[in-house]
XYZ file of N, CA and C in Angstrom:
483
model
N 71.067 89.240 -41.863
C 71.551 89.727 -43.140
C 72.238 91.072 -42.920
N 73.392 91.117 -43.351
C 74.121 92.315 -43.216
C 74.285 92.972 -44.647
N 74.650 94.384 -44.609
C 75.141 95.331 -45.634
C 76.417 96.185 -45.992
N 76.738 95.762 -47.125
C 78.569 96.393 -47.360
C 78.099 97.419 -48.228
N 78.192 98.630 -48.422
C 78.457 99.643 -49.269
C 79.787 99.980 -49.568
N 79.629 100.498 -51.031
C 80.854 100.821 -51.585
C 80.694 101.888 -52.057
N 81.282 103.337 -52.563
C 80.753 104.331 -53.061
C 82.232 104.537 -54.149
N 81.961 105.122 -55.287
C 82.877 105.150 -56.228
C 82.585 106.315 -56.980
N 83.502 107.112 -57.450
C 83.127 108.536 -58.242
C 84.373 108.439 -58.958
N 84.118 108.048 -60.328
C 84.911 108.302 -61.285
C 84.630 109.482 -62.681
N 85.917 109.995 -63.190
C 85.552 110.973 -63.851
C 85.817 110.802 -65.881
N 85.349 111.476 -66.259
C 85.440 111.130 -68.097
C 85.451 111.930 -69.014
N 86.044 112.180 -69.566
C 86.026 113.269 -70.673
C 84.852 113.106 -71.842
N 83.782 112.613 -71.577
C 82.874 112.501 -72.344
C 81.864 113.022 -71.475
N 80.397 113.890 -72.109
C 79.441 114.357 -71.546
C 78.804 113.589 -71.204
N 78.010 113.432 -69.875
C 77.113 113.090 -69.515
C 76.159 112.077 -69.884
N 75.386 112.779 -70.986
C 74.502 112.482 -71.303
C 74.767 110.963 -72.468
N 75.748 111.094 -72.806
C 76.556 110.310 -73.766
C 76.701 109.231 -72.990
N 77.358 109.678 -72.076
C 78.014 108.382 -70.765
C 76.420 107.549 -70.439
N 75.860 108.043 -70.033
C 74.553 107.439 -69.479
C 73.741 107.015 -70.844
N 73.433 107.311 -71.736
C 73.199 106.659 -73.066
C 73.880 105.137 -73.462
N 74.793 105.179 -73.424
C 76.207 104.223 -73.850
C 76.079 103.396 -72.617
N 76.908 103.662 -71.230
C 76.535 102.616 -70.430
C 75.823 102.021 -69.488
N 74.341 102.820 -69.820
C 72.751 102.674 -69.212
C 72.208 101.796 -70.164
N 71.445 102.987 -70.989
C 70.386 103.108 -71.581
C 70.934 101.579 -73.111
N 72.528 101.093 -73.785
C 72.281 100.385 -74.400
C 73.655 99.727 -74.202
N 73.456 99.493 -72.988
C 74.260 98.114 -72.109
C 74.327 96.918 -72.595
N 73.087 96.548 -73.129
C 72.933 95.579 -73.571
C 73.104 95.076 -75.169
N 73.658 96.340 -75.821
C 74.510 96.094 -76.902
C 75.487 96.085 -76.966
N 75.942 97.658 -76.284
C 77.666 97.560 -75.850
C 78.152 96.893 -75.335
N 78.230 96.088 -74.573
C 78.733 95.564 -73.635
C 79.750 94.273 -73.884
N 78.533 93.366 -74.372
C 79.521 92.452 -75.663
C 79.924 92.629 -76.901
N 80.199 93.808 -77.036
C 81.296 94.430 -78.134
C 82.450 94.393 -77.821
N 82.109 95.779 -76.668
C 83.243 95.876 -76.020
C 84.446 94.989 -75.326
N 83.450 94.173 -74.516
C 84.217 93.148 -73.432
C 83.378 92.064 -73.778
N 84.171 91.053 -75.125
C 83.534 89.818 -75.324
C 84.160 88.720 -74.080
N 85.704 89.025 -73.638
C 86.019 88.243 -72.955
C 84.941 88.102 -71.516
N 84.190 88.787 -71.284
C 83.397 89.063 -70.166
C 81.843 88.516 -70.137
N 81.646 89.025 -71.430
C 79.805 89.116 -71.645
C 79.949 88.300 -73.594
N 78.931 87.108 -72.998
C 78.631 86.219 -74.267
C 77.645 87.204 -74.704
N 76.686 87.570 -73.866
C 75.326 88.515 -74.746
C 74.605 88.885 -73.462
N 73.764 89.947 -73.462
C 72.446 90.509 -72.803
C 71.511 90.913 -73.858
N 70.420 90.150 -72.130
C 69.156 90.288 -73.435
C 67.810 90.695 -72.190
N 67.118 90.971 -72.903
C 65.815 91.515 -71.938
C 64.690 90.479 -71.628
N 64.783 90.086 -70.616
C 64.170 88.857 -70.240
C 62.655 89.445 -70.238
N 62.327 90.662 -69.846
C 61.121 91.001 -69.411
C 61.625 92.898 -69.481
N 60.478 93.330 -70.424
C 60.492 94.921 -70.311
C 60.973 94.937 -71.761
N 61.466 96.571 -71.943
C 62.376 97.410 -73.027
C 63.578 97.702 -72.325
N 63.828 97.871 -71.079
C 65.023 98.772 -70.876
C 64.092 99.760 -69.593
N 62.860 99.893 -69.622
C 62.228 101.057 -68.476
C 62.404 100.596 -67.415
N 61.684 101.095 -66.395
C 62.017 100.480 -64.564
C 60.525 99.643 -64.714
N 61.440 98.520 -63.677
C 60.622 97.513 -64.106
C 61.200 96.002 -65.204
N 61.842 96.389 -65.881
C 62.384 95.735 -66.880
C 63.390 94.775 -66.280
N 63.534 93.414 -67.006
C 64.217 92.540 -65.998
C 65.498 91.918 -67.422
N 66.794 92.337 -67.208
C 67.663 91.452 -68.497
C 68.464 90.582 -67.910
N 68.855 89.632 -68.166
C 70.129 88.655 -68.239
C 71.215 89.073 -68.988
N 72.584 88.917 -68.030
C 73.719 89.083 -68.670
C 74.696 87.631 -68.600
N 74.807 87.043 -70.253
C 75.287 85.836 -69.879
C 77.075 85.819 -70.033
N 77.902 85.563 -69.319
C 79.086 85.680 -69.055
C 79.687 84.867 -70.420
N 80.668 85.173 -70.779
C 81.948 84.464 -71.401
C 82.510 83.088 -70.906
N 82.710 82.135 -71.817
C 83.399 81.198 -70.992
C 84.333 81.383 -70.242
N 84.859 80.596 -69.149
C 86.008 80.868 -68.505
C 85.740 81.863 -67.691
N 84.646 82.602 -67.515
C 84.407 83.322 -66.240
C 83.774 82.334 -65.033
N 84.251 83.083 -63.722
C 83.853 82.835 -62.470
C 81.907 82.384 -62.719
N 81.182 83.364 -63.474
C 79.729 82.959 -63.530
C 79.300 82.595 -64.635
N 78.077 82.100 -65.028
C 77.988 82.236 -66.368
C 76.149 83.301 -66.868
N 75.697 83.655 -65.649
C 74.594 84.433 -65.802
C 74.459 85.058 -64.423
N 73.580 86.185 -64.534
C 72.938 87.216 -64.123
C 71.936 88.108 -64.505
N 70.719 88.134 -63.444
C 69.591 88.361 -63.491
C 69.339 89.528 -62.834
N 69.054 90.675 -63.592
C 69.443 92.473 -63.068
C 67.642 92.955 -63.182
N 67.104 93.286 -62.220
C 65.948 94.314 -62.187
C 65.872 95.867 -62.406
N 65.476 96.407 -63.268
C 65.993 98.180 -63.179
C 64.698 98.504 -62.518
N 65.410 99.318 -61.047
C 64.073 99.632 -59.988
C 63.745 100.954 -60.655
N 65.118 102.155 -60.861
C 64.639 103.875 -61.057
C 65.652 103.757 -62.542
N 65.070 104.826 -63.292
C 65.545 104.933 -64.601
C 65.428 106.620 -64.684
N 66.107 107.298 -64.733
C 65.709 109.071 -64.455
C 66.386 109.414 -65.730
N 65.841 109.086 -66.968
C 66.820 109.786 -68.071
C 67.290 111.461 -68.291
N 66.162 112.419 -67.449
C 66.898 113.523 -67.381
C 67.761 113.715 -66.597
N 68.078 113.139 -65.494
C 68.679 113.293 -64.458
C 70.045 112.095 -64.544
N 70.029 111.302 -65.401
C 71.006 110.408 -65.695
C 71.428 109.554 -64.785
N 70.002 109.160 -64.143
C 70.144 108.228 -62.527
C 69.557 107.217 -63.237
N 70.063 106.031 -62.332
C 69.815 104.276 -62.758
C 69.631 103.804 -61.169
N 68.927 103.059 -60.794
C 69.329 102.115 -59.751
C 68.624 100.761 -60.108
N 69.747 99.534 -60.228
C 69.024 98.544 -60.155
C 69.995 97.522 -59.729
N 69.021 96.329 -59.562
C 69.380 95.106 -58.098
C 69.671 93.912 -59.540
N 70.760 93.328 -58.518
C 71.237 92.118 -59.264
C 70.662 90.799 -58.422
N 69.231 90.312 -58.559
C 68.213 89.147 -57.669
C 69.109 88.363 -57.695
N 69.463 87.417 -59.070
C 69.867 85.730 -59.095
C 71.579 85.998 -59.646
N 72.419 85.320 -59.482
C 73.559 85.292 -59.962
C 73.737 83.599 -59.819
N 74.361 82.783 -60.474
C 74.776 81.524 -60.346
C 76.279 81.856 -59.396
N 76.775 80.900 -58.378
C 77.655 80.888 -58.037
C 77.981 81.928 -56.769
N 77.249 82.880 -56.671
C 76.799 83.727 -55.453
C 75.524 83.244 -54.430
N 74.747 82.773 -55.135
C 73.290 82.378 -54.021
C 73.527 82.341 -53.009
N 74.812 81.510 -52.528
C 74.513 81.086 -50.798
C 75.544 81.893 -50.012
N 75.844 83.312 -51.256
C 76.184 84.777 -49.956
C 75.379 85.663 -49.988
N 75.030 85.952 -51.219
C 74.308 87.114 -51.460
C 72.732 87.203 -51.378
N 71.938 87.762 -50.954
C 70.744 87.532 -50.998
C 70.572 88.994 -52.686
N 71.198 89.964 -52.797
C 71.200 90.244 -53.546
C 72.020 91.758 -53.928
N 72.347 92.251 -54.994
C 73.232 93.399 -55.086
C 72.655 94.352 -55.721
N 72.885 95.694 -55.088
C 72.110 96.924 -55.430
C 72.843 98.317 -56.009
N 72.783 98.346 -57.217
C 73.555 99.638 -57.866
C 72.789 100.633 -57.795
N 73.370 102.133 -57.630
C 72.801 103.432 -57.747
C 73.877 103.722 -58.634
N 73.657 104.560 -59.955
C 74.565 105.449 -61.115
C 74.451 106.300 -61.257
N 75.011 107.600 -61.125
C 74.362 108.695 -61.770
C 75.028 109.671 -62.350
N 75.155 110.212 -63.462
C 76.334 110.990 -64.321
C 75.552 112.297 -63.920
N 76.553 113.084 -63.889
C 76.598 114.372 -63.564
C 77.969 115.104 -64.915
N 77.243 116.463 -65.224
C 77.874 117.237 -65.941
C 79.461 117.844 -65.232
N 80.424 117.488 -65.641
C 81.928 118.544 -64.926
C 81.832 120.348 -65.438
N 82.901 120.720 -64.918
C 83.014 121.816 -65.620
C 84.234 121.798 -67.276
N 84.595 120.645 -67.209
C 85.543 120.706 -68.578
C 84.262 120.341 -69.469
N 83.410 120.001 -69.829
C 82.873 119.466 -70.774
C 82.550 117.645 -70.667
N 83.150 117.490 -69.788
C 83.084 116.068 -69.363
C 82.043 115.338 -68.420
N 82.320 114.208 -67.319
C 81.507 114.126 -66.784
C 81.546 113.475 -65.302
N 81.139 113.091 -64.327
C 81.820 112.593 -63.272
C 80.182 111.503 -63.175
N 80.845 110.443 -62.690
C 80.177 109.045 -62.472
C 79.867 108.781 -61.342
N 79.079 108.956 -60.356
C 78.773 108.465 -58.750
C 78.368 106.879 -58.722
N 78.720 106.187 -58.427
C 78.253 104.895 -57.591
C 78.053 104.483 -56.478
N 77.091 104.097 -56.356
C 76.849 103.288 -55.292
C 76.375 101.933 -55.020
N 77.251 100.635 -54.512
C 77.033 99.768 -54.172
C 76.679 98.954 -53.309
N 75.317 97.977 -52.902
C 75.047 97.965 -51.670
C 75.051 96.220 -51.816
N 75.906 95.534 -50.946
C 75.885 93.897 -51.323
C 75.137 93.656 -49.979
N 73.961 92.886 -49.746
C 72.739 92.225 -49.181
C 73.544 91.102 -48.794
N 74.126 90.670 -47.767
C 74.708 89.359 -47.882
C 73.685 88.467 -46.946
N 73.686 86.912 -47.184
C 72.952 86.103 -46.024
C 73.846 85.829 -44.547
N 73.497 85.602 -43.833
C 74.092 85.436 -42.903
C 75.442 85.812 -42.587
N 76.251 84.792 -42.761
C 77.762 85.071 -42.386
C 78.978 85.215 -43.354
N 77.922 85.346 -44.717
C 78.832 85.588 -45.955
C 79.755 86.384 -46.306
N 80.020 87.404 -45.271
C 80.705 88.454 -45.556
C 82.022 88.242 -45.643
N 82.666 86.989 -44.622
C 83.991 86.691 -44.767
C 84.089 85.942 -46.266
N 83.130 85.473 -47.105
C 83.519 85.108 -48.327
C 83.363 85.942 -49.449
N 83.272 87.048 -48.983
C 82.883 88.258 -50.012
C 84.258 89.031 -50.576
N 84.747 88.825 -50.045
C 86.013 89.864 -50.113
C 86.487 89.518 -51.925
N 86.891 88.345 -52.406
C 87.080 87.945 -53.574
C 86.304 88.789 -54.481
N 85.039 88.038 -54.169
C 83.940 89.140 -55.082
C 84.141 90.501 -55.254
N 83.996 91.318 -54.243
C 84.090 92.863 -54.148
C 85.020 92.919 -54.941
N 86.347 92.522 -55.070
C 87.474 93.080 -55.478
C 87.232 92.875 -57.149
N 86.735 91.985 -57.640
C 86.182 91.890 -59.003
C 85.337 92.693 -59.650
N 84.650 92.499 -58.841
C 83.009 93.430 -58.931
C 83.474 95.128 -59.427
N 84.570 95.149 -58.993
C 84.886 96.641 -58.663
C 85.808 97.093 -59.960
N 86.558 95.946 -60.101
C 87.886 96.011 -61.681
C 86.541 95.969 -62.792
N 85.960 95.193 -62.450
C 85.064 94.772 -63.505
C 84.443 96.175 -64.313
N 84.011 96.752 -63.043
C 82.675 97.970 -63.561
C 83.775 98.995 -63.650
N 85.124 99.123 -63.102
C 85.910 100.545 -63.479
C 86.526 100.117 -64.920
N 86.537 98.687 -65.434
C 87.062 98.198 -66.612
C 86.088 98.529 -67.820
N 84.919 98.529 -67.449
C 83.145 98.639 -68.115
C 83.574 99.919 -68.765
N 83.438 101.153 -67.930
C 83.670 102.458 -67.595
C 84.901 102.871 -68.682
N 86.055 102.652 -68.097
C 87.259 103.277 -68.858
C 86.612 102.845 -70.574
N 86.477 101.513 -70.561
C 86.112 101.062 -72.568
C 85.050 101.868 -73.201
N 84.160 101.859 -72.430
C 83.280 102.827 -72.970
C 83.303 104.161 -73.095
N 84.245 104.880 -71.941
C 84.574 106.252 -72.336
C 85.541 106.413 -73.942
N 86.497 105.355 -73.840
C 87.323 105.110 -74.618
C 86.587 104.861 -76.262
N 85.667 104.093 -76.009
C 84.857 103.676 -77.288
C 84.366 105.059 -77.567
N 83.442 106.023 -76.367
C 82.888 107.217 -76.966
C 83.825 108.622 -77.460
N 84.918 108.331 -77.128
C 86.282 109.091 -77.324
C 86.265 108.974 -79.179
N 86.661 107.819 -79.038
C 86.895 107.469 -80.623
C 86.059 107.469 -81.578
N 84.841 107.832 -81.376
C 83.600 107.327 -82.044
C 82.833 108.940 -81.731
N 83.046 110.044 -81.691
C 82.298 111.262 -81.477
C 80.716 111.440 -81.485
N 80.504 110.993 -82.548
C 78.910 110.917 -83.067
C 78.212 109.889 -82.384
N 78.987 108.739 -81.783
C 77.597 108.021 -81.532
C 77.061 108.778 -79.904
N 75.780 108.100 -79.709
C 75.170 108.351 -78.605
C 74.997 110.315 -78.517
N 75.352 110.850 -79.631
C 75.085 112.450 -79.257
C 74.007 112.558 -79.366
């Protein structure tokens, strides 16, 4: 079993704490608001949302998957850190043994905020030459997540303060 990391630092004109509220802490509302073409619904299979907590995110028709099964290992709400593993995906099983996010918003000096990621894909055996597709999705996907929701908290001042 081999390991691909990806590391990503994007930045937002929204604070912090807002950012990690919005696309942490109620993911599972926003999400299919935002991007119905993407996400039919999430829901909490097991937990509230704490570490430990296990949700399903069920895809949109016409996507590549149609579910995913996410564990939240660390939840640091002062610190605005997340890390959690994506176990089951339909349509990945026989590359991935499984995928591992680290998030963590950090305060800028404009008033804004900067986004660290880190991605770690677990692949089985020799999956890596079929990975490449994935990654490149995986990656539009969550900088697509990101921009709407800054965008949503742009327009919308009050929520998540």
């Amino acid at each position: 079993m081999g390991v691909l990391r990806f590391d990503k630092d994007m930045s937002a004109a929204v604070a912090s704490s807002r950012m990690f509220k919005a696309f942490i802490l109620d993911s599972h509302n926003l999400f299919p608001k935002l991007f119905p073409q993407a996400f039919k619904s999430v829901v909490y299979e097991q937990g509230d949302g704490e570490a430990g907590s296990v949700k399903i995110m069920y895809f949109a028709e016409g996507n590549k998957h149609t579910y995913a099964k996410q564990r939240i290992d660390v939840l640091d709400k002062e610190k605005f850190y997340c890390k959690y593993t994506v176990f089951e995906e339909d349509n990945m099983l026989d590359i991935l043994e499984s995928i591992v996010y680290e998030i963590k918003f950090e305060a800028s000096g404009d008033g804004g905020s900067n986004c660290k990621t880190a991605t770690e894909f677990h692949i089985k055996g020799d999956g890596e030459s079929k990975l490449e597709e994935e990654l490149k999705g995986s990656v539009e996907l969550g900088t697509a997540l990101f921009k709407a929701v800054e965008a949503h908290l742009l327009a919308n001042p009050d929520l998540y303060a």
